[in-house]
Coordinates of C-alpha atoms in Angstrom, one line a residue:
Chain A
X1137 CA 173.6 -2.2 14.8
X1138 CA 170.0 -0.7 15.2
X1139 CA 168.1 0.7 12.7
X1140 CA 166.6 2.9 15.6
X1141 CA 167.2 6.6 15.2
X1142 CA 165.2 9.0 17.7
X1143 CA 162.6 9.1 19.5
X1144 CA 159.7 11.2 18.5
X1145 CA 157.0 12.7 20.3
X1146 CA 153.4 11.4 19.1
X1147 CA 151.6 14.8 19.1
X1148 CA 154.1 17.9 18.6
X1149 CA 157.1 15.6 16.8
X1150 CA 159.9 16.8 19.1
X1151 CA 162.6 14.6 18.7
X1152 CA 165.0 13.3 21.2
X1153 CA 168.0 10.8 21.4
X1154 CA 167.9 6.9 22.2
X1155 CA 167.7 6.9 26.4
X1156 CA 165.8 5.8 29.1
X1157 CA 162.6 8.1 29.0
X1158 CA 159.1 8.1 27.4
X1159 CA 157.8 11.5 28.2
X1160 CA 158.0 14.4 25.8
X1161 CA 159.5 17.3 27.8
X1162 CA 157.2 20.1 25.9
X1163 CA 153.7 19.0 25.6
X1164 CA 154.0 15.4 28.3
X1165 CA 152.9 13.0 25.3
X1166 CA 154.2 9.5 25.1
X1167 CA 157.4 8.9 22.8
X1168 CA 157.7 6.5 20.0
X1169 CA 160.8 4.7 18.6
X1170 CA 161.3 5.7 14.9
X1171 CA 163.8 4.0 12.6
X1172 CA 165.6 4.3 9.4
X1173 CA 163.3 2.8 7.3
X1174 CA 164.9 3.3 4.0
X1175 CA 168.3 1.4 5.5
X1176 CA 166.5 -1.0 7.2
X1177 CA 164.6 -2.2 3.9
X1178 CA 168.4 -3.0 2.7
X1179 CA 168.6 -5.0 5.4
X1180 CA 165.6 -7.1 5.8
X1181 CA 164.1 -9.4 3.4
X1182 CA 161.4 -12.5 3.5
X1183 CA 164.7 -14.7 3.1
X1184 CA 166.6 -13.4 5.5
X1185 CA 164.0 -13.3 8.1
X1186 CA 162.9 -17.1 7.1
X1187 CA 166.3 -17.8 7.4
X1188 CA 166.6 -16.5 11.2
X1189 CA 166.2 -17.9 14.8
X1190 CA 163.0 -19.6 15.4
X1191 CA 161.6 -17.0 17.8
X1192 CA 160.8 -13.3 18.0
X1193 CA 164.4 -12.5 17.4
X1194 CA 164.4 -13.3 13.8
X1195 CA 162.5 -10.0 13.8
X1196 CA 166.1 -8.1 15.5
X1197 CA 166.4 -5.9 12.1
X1198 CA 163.0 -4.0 13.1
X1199 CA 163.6 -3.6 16.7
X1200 CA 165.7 -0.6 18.7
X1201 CA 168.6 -3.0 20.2
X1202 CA 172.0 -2.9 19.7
X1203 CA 173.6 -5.8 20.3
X1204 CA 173.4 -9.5 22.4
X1205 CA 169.8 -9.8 23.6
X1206 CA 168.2 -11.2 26.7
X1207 CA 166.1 -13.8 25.1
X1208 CA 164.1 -16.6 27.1
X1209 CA 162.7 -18.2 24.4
X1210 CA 159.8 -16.3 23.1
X1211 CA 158.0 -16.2 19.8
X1212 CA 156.7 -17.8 17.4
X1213 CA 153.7 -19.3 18.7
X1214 CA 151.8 -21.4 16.7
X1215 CA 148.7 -20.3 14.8
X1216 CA 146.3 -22.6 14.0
X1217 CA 143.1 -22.9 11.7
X1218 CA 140.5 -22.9 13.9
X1219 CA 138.0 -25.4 11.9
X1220 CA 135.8 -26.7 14.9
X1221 CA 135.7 -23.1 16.4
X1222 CA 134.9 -21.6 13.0
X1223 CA 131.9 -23.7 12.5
X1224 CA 130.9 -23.0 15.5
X1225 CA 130.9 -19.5 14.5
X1226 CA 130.1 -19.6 11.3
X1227 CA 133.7 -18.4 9.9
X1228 CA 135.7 -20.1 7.2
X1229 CA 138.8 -18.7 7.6
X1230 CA 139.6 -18.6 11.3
X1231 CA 143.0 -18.5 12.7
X1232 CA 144.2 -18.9 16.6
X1233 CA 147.6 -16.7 17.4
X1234 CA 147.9 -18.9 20.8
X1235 CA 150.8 -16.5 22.3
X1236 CA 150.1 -18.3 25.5
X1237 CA 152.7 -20.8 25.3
X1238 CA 155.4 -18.4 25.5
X1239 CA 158.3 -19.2 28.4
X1240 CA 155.8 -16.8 31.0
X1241 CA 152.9 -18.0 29.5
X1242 CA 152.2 -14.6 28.0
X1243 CA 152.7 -12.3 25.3
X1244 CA 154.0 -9.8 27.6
X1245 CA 157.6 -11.8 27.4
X1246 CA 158.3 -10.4 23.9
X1247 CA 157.8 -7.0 24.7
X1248 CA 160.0 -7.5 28.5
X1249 CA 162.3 -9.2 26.0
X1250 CA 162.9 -5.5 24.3
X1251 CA 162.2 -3.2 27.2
X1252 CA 165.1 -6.0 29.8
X1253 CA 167.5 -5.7 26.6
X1254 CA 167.4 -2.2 26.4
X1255 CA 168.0 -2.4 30.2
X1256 CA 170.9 -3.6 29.8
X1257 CA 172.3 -1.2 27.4
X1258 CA 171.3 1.6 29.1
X1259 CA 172.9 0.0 32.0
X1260 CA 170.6 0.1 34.9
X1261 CA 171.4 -2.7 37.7
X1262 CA 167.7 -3.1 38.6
X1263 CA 164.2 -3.2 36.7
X1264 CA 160.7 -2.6 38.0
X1265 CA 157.0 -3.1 37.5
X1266 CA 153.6 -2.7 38.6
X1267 CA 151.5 -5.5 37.7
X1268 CA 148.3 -7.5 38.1
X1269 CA 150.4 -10.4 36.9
X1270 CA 151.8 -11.4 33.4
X1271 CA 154.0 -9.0 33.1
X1272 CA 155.3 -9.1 36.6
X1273 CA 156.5 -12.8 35.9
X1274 CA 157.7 -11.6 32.7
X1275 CA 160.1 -8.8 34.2
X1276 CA 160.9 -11.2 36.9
X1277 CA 162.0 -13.8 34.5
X1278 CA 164.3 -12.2 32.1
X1279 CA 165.4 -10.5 35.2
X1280 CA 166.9 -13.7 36.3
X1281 CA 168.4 -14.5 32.9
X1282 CA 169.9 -10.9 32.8
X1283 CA 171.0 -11.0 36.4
X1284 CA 169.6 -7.9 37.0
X1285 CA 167.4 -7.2 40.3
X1286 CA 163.5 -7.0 39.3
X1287 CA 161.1 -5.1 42.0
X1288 CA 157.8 -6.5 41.0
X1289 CA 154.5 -4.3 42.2
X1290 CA 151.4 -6.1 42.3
X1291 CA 148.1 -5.0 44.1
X1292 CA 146.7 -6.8 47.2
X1293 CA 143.9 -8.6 45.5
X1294 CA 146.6 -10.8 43.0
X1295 CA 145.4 -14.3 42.9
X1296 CA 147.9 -16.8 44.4
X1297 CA 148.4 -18.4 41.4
X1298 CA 149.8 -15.0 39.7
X1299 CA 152.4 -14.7 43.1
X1300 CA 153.9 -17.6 42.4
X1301 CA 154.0 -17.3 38.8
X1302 CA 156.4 -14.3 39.6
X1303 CA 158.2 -14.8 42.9
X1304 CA 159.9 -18.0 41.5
X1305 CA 162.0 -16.1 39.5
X1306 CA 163.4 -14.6 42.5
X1307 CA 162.3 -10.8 42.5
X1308 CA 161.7 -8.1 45.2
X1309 CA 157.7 -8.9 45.2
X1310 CA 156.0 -6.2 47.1
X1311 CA 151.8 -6.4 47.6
X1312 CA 150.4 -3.1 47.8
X1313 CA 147.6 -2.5 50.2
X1314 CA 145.0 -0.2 47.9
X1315 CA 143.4 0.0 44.8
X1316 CA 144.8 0.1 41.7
X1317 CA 144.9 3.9 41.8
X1318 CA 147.0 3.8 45.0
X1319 CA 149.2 1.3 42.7
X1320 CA 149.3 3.9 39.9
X1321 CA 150.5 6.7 42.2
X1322 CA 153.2 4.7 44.4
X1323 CA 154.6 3.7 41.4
X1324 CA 154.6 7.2 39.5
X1325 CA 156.2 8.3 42.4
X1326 CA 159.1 5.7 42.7
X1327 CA 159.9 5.9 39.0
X1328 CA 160.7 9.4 40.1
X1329 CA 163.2 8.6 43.0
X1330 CA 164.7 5.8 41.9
X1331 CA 166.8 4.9 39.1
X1332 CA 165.1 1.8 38.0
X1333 CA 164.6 1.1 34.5
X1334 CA 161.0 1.2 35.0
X1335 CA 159.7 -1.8 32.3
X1336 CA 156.4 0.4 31.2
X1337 CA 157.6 3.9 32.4
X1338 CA 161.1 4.8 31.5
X1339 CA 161.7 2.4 29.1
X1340 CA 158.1 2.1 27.5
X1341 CA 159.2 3.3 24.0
X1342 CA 161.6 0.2 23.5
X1343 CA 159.0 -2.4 25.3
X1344 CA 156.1 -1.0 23.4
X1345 CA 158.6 -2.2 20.2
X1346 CA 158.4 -6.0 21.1
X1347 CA 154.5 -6.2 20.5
X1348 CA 155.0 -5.7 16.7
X1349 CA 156.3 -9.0 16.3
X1350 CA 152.7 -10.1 17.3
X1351 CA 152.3 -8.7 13.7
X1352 CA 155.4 -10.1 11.8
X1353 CA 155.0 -14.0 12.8
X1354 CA 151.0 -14.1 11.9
X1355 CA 151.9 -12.3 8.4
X1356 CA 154.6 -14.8 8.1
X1357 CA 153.1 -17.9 9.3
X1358 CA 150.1 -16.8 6.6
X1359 CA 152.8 -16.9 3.7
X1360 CA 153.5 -13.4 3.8
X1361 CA 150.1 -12.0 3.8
X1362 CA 148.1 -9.9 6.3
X1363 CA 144.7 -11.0 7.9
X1364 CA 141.6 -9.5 6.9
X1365 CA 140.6 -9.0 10.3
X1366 CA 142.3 -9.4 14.3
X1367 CA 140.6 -9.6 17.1
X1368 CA 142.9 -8.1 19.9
X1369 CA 141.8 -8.0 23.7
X1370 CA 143.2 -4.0 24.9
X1371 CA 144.4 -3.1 28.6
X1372 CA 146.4 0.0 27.7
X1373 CA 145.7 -0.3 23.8
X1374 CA 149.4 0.1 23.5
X1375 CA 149.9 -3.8 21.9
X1376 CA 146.9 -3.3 19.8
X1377 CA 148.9 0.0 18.3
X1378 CA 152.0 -1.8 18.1
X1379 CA 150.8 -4.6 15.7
X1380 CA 149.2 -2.0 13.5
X1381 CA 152.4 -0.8 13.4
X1382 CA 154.0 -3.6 13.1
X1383 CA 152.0 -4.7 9.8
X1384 CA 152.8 -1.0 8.7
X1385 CA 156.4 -1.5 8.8
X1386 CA 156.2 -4.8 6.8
X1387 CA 154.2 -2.7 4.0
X1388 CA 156.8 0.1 4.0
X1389 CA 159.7 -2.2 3.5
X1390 CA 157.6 -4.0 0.4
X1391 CA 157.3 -7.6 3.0
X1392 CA 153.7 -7.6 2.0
X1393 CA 151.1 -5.6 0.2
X1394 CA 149.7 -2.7 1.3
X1395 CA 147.5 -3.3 4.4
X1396 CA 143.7 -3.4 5.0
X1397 CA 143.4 -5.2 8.1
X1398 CA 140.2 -4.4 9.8
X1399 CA 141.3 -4.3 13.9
X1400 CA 138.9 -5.4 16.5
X1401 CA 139.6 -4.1 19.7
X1402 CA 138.1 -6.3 23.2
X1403 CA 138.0 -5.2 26.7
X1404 CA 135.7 -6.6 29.0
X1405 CA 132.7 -4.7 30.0
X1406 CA 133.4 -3.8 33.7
X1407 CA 136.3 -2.5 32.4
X1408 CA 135.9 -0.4 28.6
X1409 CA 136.8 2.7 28.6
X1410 CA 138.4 2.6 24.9
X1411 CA 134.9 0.4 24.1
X1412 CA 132.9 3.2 25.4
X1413 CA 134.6 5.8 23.6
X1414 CA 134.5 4.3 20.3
X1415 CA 130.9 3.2 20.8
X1416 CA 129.7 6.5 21.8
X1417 CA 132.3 8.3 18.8
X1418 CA 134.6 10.1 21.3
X1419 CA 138.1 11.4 20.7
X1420 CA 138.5 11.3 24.5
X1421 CA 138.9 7.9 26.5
X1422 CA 137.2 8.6 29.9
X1423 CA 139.1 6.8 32.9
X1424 CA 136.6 4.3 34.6
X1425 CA 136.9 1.7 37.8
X1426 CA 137.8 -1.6 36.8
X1427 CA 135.4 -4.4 37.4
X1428 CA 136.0 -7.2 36.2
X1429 CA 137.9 -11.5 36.6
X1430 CA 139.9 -10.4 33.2
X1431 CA 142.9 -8.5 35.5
X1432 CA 145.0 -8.5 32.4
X1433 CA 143.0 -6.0 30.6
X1434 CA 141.5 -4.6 33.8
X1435 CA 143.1 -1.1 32.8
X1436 CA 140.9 2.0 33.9
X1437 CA 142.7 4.5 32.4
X1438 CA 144.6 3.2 29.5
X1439 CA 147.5 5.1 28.8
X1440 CA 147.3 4.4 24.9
X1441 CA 143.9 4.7 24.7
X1442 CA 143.5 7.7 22.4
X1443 CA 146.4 5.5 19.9
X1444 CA 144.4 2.7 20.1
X1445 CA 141.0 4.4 19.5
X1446 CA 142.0 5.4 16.5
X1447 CA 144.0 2.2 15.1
X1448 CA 140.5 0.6 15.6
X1449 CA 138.9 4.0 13.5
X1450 CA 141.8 4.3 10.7
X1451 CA 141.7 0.6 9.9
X1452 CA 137.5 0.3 9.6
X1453 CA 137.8 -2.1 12.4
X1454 CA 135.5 -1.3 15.5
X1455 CA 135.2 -2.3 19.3
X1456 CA 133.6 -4.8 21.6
X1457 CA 133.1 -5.7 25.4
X1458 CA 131.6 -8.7 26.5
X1459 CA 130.5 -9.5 29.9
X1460 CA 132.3 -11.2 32.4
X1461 CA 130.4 -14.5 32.3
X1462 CA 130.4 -14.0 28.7
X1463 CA 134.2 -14.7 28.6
X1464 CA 134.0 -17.4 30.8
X1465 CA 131.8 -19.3 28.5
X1466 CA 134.1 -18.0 25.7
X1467 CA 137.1 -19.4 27.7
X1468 CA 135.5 -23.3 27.5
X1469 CA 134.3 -22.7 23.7
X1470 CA 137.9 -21.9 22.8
X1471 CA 138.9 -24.7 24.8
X1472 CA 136.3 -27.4 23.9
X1473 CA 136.3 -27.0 20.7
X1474 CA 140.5 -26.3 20.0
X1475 CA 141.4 -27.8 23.0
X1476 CA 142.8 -24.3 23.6
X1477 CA 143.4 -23.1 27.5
X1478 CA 143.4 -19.3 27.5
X1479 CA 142.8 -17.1 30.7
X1480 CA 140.0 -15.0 31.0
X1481 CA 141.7 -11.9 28.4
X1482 CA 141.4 -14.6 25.7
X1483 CA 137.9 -15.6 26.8
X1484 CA 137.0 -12.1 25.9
X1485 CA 138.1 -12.4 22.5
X1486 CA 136.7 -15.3 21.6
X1487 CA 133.4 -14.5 23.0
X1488 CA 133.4 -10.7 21.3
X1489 CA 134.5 -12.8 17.6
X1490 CA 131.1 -14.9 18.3
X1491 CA 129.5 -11.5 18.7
X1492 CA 131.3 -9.6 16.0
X1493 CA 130.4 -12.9 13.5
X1494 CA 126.8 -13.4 14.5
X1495 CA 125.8 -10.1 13.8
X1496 CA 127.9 -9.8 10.1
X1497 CA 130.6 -7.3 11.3
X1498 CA 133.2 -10.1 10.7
X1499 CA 132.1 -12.2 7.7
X1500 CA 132.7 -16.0 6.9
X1501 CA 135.1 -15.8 4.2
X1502 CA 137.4 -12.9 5.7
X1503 CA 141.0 -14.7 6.5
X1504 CA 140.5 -13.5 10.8
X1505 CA 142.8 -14.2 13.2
X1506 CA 141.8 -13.6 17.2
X1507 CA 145.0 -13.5 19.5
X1508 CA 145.0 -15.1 22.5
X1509 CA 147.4 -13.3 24.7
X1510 CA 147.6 -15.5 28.1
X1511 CA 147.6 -18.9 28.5
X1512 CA 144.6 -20.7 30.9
X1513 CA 146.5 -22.2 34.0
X1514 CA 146.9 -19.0 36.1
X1515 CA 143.0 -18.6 35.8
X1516 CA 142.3 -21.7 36.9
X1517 CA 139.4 -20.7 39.5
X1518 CA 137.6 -18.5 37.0
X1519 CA 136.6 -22.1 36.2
X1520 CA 136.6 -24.2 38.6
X1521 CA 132.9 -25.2 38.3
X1522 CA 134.1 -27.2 35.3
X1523 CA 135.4 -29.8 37.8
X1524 CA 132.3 -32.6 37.9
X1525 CA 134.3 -36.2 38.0
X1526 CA 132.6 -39.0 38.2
X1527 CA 133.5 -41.0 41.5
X1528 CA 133.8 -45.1 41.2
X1529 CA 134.5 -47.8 43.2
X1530 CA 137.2 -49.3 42.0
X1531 CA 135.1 -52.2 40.3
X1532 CA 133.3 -52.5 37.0
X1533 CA 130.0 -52.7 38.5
X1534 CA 130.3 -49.4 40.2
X1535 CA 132.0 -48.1 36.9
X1536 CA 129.2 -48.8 34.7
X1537 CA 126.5 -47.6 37.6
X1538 CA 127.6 -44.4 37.9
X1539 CA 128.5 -43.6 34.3
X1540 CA 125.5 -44.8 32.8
X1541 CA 123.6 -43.8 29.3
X1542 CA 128.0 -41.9 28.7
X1543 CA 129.1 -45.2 28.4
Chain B
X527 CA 161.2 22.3 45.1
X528 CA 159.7 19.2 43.4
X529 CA 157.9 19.2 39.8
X530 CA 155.0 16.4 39.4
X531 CA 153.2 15.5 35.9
X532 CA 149.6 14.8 36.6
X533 CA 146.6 14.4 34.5
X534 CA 143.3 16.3 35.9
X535 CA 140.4 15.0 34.7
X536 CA 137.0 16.7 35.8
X537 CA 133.4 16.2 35.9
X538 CA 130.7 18.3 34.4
X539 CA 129.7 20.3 37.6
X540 CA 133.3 21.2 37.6
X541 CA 134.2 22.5 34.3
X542 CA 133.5 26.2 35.6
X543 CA 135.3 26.1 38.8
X544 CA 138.8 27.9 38.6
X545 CA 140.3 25.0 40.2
X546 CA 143.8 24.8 39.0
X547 CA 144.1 28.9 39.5
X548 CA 142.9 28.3 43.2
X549 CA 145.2 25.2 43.4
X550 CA 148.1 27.6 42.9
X551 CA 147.2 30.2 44.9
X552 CA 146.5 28.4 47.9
X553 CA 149.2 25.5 48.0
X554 CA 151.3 27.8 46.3
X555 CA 152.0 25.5 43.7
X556 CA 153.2 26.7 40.1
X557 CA 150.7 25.0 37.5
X558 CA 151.7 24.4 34.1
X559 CA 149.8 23.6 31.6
X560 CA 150.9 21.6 28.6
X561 CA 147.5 19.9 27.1
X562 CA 144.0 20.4 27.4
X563 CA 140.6 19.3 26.2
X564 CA 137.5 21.2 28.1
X565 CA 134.2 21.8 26.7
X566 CA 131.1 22.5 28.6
X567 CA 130.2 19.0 29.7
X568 CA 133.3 17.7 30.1
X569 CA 137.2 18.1 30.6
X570 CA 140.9 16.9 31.0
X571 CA 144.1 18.8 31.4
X572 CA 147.6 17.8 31.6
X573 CA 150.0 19.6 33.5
X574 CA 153.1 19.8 35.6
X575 CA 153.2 21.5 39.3
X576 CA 155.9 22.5 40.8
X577 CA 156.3 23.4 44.3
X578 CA 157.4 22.2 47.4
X579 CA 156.8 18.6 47.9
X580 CA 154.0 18.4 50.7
X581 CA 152.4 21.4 48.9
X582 CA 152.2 19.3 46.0
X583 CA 150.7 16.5 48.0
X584 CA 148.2 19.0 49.8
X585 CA 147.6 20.6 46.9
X586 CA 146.2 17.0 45.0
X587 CA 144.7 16.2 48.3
X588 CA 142.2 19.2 47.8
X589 CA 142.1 18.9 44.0
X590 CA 140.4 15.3 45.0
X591 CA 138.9 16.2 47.8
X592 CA 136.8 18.6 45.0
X593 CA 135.7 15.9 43.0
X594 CA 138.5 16.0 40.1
X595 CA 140.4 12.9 39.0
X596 CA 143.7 12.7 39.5
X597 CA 146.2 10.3 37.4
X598 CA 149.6 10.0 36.5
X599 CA 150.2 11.8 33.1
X600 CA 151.2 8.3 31.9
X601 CA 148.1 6.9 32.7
X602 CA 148.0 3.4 34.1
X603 CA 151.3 2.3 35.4
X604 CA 149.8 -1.1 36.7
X605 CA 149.5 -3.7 33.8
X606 CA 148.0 -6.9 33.2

């Protein structure tokens, strides 16, 4: 059984029971799972959890699910000291979350992981998303292991790569002709009509839940301690909110000291509304048009931005956006000196750590971990000027011509 | 009759318009406001409309039309 209780409007507090819906009736703000802490912490312990599946599942005490789960194999992604990339940077204690090798190659697959689950329980037949990629394989995907039908939105301009990477799973994949405003507003509108369980609509509150254990398994795989500083690329901001959370909860239930993590929020530049607003010290996250190669955070008018805004204020952590040819060069540090693939999202937070380190903001001997959130393959032709073989006859002579002083 | 929850955002030159009151009384639409941030430079307003459906639709037509952004109240439903 769930520790999971109600859910709770973020501003007024209005409460309501555990159902599909993420809207608060009164005042239209988003709703949040809350949970039975003081019965949970009866439950849980640093044994217990040790002592659990090795995935994101050994986590099921802190999430809102009732029973069997729809689990594809996600979690605990490794986290590696970053040595070459820290001397690179100048940072001692540097740490890669590299949630890229999950079964979608993406985060997103432990929150889809909560939100199909839930799904289930609620009993929809069908589940839907709009997407500019990760998490439209990831819906599609435990879709297929939950037998349920997935309708998977994605805009026109998807790269090929990110169609295939969903319609092998099998869903209804529909291309939108429009921007990602006309996107927006098709799919308000069918989460109206139709009685989908709607992945980041209708069932939000329970997806939302899944990020935390992006929190748990770095606290864990430190020995039970929480980083001085993460470095966390934002689309919505609502996975940035959700590890705060996350390394809240383990606090409240006595897991770990009391936290101060500093959180370092990345977008990329053509794309920063949350950036702009903490930069310019705004309560208010302005929409803007999305510019930029990283599509996975190419969110114009985050719908936690506000949350995350002030995770990065509460926590004395701050806010960075790099350039677009900035991440690229960030995605071939992270891989040349980690041997490391992310896509472009991770890019970003590597190359806003360089800038957060160089000028002091981070500092060498604070325990930092930077989260790289999508693995490299589907963003192949970000880099494809990387490609420079040598060609050789297939004799020594040419061989050693052609290669030269590298020999 | 059909409700929808929308999210008004509007620019500067706007703020003194009485655009949602004209909204209402033209499309005869029923505005109603749940949240609200407007100061002189700058504002947003949440709200619900309810109304028939293709007054609705005419009715956000215009409000674009003026110059006001118009989102779903749950911001961006597209994700990465």
């Amino acid at each position: 059984m769930s520790f999971a209780r109600v859910l709770r409007c973020r501003k007024c507090g209005q409460e309501y029971p555990i159902k599909p819906m993420n809207l608060c009736e009164l005042c239209l703000s988003p709703l949040d799972v809350t949970y039975d802490y003081k019965a949970m912490s009866g439950a849980v312990s640093r044994e217990k959890i040790a002592s659990g599946p090795r995935g994101m599942w050994r986590y099921k005490d802190l999430l809102p699910v009732e029973g069997d789960v729809v689990d594809i194999g996600t979690g605990y992604t490794p986290l590696t000291k970053a040595t070459n990339l820290g001397k690179e940077l100048g940072l001692e204690q540097l740490y890669i979350k590299n949630d890229g090798v999950n079964p979608t190659y993406s985060f997103k697959d432990r929150a889809v992981s909560v939100g199909v689950t839930k799904a289930c329980e609620f009993g929809f037949d069908s589940v839907a998303c709009a997407s500019t990629g990760n998490l439209a394989a990831s819906v599609a995907a435990h879709a297929a292991k939950a037998r349920l039908k997935a309708y998977v939105f994605v805009p026109s301009n998807t790269e090929p790569g990110k169609l295939v990477g969903a319609a092998i799973y099998g869903p209804t994949l529909v291309v939108v002709n429009g921007s990602y405003d006309d996107v927006n507003r098709l799919c308000a509108t069918l989460a109206q009509k139709y009685k989908w369980g709607f992945i980041n609509i209708n069932l939000r509150p329970y997806y939302a839940e899944g990020s935390k254990t992006l929190a748990y398994e770095v606290v864990e795989q430190l020995g039970w301690r929480a980083p001085d500083c993460i470095v966390y690329p934002a689309g919505s901001g609502l996975s940035f909110t959700r590890i705060w959370k996350g390394l809240d909860e383990f606090a409240v239930l006595g897991l770990i000291k009391p936290v101060n993590t500093h959180m370092y929020l990345v977008q990329a530049a053509g794309s920063s509304p949350i950036v702009n607003a903490f930069q310019a010290g705004d309560l208010h996250v302005n929409p803007v048009v999305p510019n930029t190669i990283a599509t996975s955070i190419a969110m114009g008018n985050p719908a936690d931005g506000y949350y995350a805004l002030k995770v990065a204020r509460e926590s004395n952590g701050g806010a960075c956006a790099v350039t677009d040819e900035e991440l690229v060069a960030g995605m071939k540090l992270l891989a040349q000196t980690e041997g490391i693939f992310a896509e472009a999202t991770g890019g970003a937070v590597i190359a806003s750590l360089k800038k957060l380190a160089k000028v002091g903001t981070i500092k060498k001997d604070q325990l930092t971990v930077a989260y790289i959130t999508g693995g490299g393959p589907r963003s192949q032709e970000l880099v494809s000027d990387i490609v420079k073989p040598f060609v050789v006859q297939p004799n020594l002579e040419s061989f050693e011509k052609v290669l030269g002083d590298r020999i | 009759m059909a409700k929808k929850q929308v999210m008004f955002t509007f620019p500067e030159k706007l703020i003194k318009e009485p655009i949602i009151f004209n909204l209402g009384r033209q499309f005869k639409i029923v505005p109603n406001i749940r949240r609200a941030d407007v100061t002189e430079s700058k504002g947003w307003v949440v709200l619900e409309l309810e109304g028939e459906e293709k007054d609705i639709d005419k009715g956000l037509a215009w409000v674009t039309g003026k110059g006001v952004r118009v989102d779903p109240v749950v911001g961006d439903i597209i994700e990465g």
